[in-house]
CSV table of C-alpha atoms in Angstrom, one decimal:
chain,number,residue,atom,x,y,z
D,157,MET,CA,0.0,0.0,0.0
D,158,ASN,CA,1.4,3.4,-1.0
D,159,THR,CA,0.7,6.1,1.5
D,160,ALA,CA,1.8,9.8,1.4
D,161,ARG,CA,4.7,9.0,3.7
D,162,THR,CA,6.0,6.0,1.7
D,163,ALA,CA,5.3,7.0,-1.9
D,164,PRO,CA,8.3,8.3,-3.9
D,165,LEU,CA,8.9,12.0,-3.9
D,166,THR,CA,7.4,13.8,-6.9
D,167,THR,CA,9.0,16.8,-8.6
D,168,ARG,CA,6.4,19.0,-6.9
D,169,ASP,CA,7.4,17.5,-3.5
D,170,ILE,CA,11.0,18.3,-4.1
D,171,VAL,CA,10.1,21.9,-5.1
D,172,TYR,CA,8.1,22.4,-2.0
D,173,ILE,CA,10.9,21.0,0.2
D,174,ALA,CA,13.5,23.3,-1.5
D,175,LEU,CA,11.1,26.3,-1.2
D,176,PHE,CA,10.6,25.9,2.5
D,177,ALA,CA,14.4,25.4,3.0
D,178,ALA,CA,14.7,28.7,1.2
D,179,ILE,CA,12.1,30.3,3.4
D,180,MET,CA,14.1,29.2,6.4
D,181,ALA,CA,17.1,31.0,4.9
D,182,ALA,CA,15.1,34.1,4.2
D,183,LEU,CA,13.8,34.2,7.8
D,184,ALA,CA,17.5,34.6,8.9
D,185,VAL,CA,17.5,38.1,7.6
D,186,ILE,CA,15.3,39.3,10.5
D,187,PRO,CA,17.6,40.4,13.3
D,188,PRO,CA,17.6,38.2,16.4
D,189,ILE,CA,16.9,39.3,20.0
D,190,ASN,CA,19.8,38.0,22.1
D,191,LEU,CA,19.2,36.7,25.6
D,192,ALA,CA,21.7,36.0,28.4
D,193,THR,CA,21.4,32.2,27.8
D,194,GLY,CA,23.2,32.5,24.5
D,195,VAL,CA,20.2,31.3,22.6
D,196,PRO,CA,18.7,34.1,20.5
D,197,ILE,CA,15.0,34.7,19.8
D,198,THR,CA,14.8,34.3,16.0
D,199,SER,CA,12.2,34.2,13.3
D,200,GLN,CA,13.5,31.0,11.9
D,201,THR,CA,11.4,28.9,14.3
D,202,LEU,CA,8.4,30.3,12.5
D,203,GLY,CA,9.6,28.4,9.4
D,204,VAL,CA,9.5,25.1,11.3
D,205,GLY,CA,5.8,25.6,12.1
D,206,LEU,CA,5.1,26.8,8.6
D,207,ALA,CA,6.8,23.8,7.0
D,208,GLY,CA,5.1,21.2,9.1
D,209,ALA,CA,1.6,22.8,9.0
D,210,ILE,CA,1.6,23.6,5.3
D,211,LEU,CA,3.7,20.8,3.8
D,212,GLY,CA,2.8,17.9,6.2
D,213,ALA,CA,5.0,15.5,8.1
D,214,ARG,CA,7.3,14.1,5.4
D,215,ARG,CA,7.9,17.2,3.3
D,216,GLY,CA,8.1,19.5,6.3
D,217,GLY,CA,10.6,17.3,8.0
D,218,LEU,CA,12.6,16.9,4.8
D,219,ALA,CA,12.6,20.7,4.2
D,220,MET,CA,14.2,21.2,7.7
D,221,LEU,CA,16.7,18.4,7.1
D,222,LEU,CA,17.7,20.0,3.7
D,223,PHE,CA,18.1,23.4,5.4
D,224,LEU,CA,20.3,21.9,8.2
D,225,LEU,CA,22.4,20.0,5.6
D,226,LEU,CA,23.1,23.3,3.9
D,227,VAL,CA,24.0,24.9,7.2
D,228,ALA,CA,26.3,21.9,8.1
D,229,LEU,CA,28.0,22.3,4.7
D,230,GLY,CA,29.0,25.8,5.7
D,231,LEU,CA,26.4,28.0,4.1
D,232,PRO,CA,25.8,31.0,6.3
D,233,LEU,CA,22.0,30.5,6.5
D,234,LEU,CA,21.4,30.9,10.2
D,235,VAL,CA,20.7,34.3,11.9
D,236,GLY,CA,23.8,36.3,12.1
D,237,GLY,CA,25.3,34.6,9.0
D,238,ARG,CA,26.3,31.5,10.9
D,239,GLY,CA,26.9,28.2,9.3
D,240,GLY,CA,29.1,25.2,9.4
D,241,ALA,CA,29.1,22.0,11.4
D,242,GLY,CA,30.4,23.8,14.5
D,243,VAL,CA,27.0,25.5,15.1
D,244,PHE,CA,25.6,22.1,16.1
D,245,ALA,CA,28.1,21.9,19.0
D,246,GLY,CA,27.2,25.4,20.3
D,247,PRO,CA,24.4,26.2,22.8
D,248,THR,CA,21.8,26.4,20.0
D,249,GLY,CA,22.7,23.0,18.5
D,250,GLY,CA,19.9,21.1,20.2
D,251,PHE,CA,17.3,23.6,19.0
D,252,LEU,CA,18.6,23.1,15.4
D,253,VAL,CA,18.5,19.3,15.7
D,254,ALA,CA,14.9,19.6,17.0
D,255,TRP,CA,13.7,21.5,13.9
D,256,PRO,CA,13.1,18.5,11.6
D,257,VAL,CA,11.6,16.5,14.5
D,258,ALA,CA,9.2,19.4,15.3
D,259,ALA,CA,8.3,20.0,11.7
D,260,TYR,CA,7.6,16.3,11.2
D,261,LEU,CA,5.4,16.0,14.3
D,262,ILE,CA,3.5,19.3,13.5
D,263,GLY,CA,2.9,17.9,10.0
D,264,LEU,CA,1.7,14.6,11.4
D,265,LEU,CA,-0.8,16.2,13.7
D,266,THR,CA,-1.9,18.6,11.0
D,267,GLU,CA,-2.6,15.7,8.7
D,268,ARG,CA,-4.4,13.9,11.5
D,269,TYR,CA,-6.7,16.9,12.2
D,270,TRP,CA,-6.9,18.1,8.6
D,271,GLN,CA,-10.6,17.9,8.2
D,272,ARG,CA,-11.1,19.9,11.4
D,273,LEU,CA,-8.2,22.3,11.0
D,274,THR,CA,-9.1,25.8,12.1
D,275,VAL,CA,-6.8,28.6,13.4
D,276,PRO,CA,-7.2,27.5,17.1
D,277,VAL,CA,-6.5,23.8,16.3
D,278,ALA,CA,-3.5,24.7,14.1
D,279,PHE,CA,-2.2,27.1,16.8
D,280,GLY,CA,-2.5,24.4,19.4
D,281,ILE,CA,-0.7,21.9,17.3
D,282,ILE,CA,2.1,24.2,16.3
D,283,PHE,CA,2.6,25.9,19.7
D,284,LEU,CA,2.4,22.8,21.8
D,285,THR,CA,4.5,20.7,19.5
D,286,SER,CA,7.1,23.4,19.1
D,287,VAL,CA,7.4,24.0,22.8
D,288,VAL,CA,7.5,20.4,23.9
D,289,VAL,CA,9.8,19.1,21.1
D,290,MET,CA,12.1,22.1,20.6
D,291,TYR,CA,12.4,23.0,24.3
D,292,SER,CA,13.0,19.4,25.3
D,293,ILE,CA,15.8,18.7,22.8
D,294,GLY,CA,17.1,22.2,22.7
D,295,ASN,CA,17.3,22.6,26.5
D,296,ALA,CA,18.8,19.2,27.0
D,297,TRP,CA,21.7,20.2,24.7
D,298,LEU,CA,21.9,23.7,26.2
D,299,SER,CA,22.2,22.1,29.7
D,300,TYR,CA,24.9,19.8,28.5
D,301,SER,CA,26.9,22.3,26.4
D,302,ALA,CA,26.7,25.2,28.9
D,303,ASN,CA,27.2,22.8,31.9
D,304,MET,CA,24.0,24.0,33.6
D,305,PRO,CA,21.2,22.0,35.3
D,306,PHE,CA,18.4,21.0,32.9
D,307,LEU,CA,15.8,22.8,35.1
D,308,LYS,CA,17.7,26.0,34.9
D,309,ALA,CA,18.0,25.7,31.1
D,310,LEU,CA,14.3,25.0,31.0
D,311,LEU,CA,13.4,27.9,33.1
D,312,ALA,CA,15.6,30.1,31.0
D,313,SER,CA,13.2,29.4,28.1
D,314,GLY,CA,10.4,31.4,29.8
D,315,PRO,CA,11.2,34.6,27.8
D,316,PHE,CA,10.8,32.7,24.6
D,317,LEU,CA,7.2,31.7,25.2
D,318,PRO,CA,5.4,34.9,24.1
D,319,GLY,CA,7.5,35.1,20.9
D,320,ASP,CA,6.8,31.4,20.2
D,321,ALA,CA,3.1,31.9,20.7
D,322,LEU,CA,3.1,34.8,18.3
D,323,LYS,CA,5.1,32.7,15.7
D,324,ALA,CA,2.7,29.8,16.2
D,325,LEU,CA,-0.3,32.1,15.6
D,326,ILE,CA,1.2,33.5,12.4
D,327,ALA,CA,1.9,29.9,11.2
D,328,ALA,CA,-1.6,28.8,12.1
D,329,PHE,CA,-3.2,31.6,10.1
D,330,ALA,CA,-0.9,30.9,7.2
D,331,ALA,CA,-1.7,27.1,7.3
D,332,VAL,CA,-5.4,27.6,7.4
D,333,THR,CA,-5.3,30.2,4.6
D,334,VAL,CA,-3.2,27.8,2.4
D,335,LYS,CA,-5.6,25.0,3.3
D,336,ARG,CA,-8.6,27.0,2.1
D,337,ALA,CA,-6.9,28.6,-1.0
D,338,ASN,CA,-4.6,25.9,-2.4
D,339,PRO,CA,-4.2,22.9,0.0
D,340,ILE,CA,-0.8,21.2,-0.3
D,341,ILE,CA,-1.7,18.5,2.2
D,342,ARG,CA,-4.4,16.2,0.9
D,343,PRO,CA,-6.5,14.3,3.4
D,344,ALA,CA,-6.0,10.5,3.3
D,345,PRO,CA,-8.8,8.6,1.7
D,346,VAL,CA,-11.2,7.1,4.2
D,347,ALA,CA,-11.1,3.3,4.1
D,348,ALA,CA,-14.5,1.8,3.1
D,349,ALA,CA,-16.2,-0.1,5.8
D,350,ARG,CA,-16.6,-3.8,5.1
C-alpha cells in the first residue's frame, strides 16, 4: 500500500521541500533578539511551524533536514550569518536538531486533524509541539553544552514563550489560509467499511 509517507517524492514535493528550506534561509535576515542564555529569539522557528503545517510531516521534516544539511556544509543561513558543522556543537545545537523533528510532528498532527483544521486547532498543534519538542531537545543540549542544570535551562526558556506563541499564531493563520486557497496537504482517503 502506497501512502503519502512512503510514496516516492514527486517533482512537486522536491520543489516544496526546497522552497521551505529557502524560506528558512530568508527568515534569517530578520535580526535576532539576544538573551543571556546564548540562545537568541529568531524568526527561523516560524519556518519550522510553517513547513510542518503547510507541507505535512514528510515534506516538512525533509525541508528542515535539507536546510540543516546546507548549514552543516557551511552556508551562512542561520541568523547572524552563521553556518558550518560547528554550530551544532554550540548552545543552540539542540534547537537546530529539533527543527526537523518538530516540523515532522507538526505535519503529522496537522494531517491527522486536517478535516477539522481551524486557526485555534492549528495554533494548538504548532505551539504545543514546538514548545515540547524544541524545548526538550534544545534545553537538554543547552544544559549539556553550557554545563547548567536542565531545570535552569528549561526555566531560561520562559522569555521565549510569548514570541513562540506569536510565531505559532502566524503559522496557524498561514496554514489555514493555504488549506482554504490551495491545499498542499491532501487528506488521506477514508477506508471503506466492510
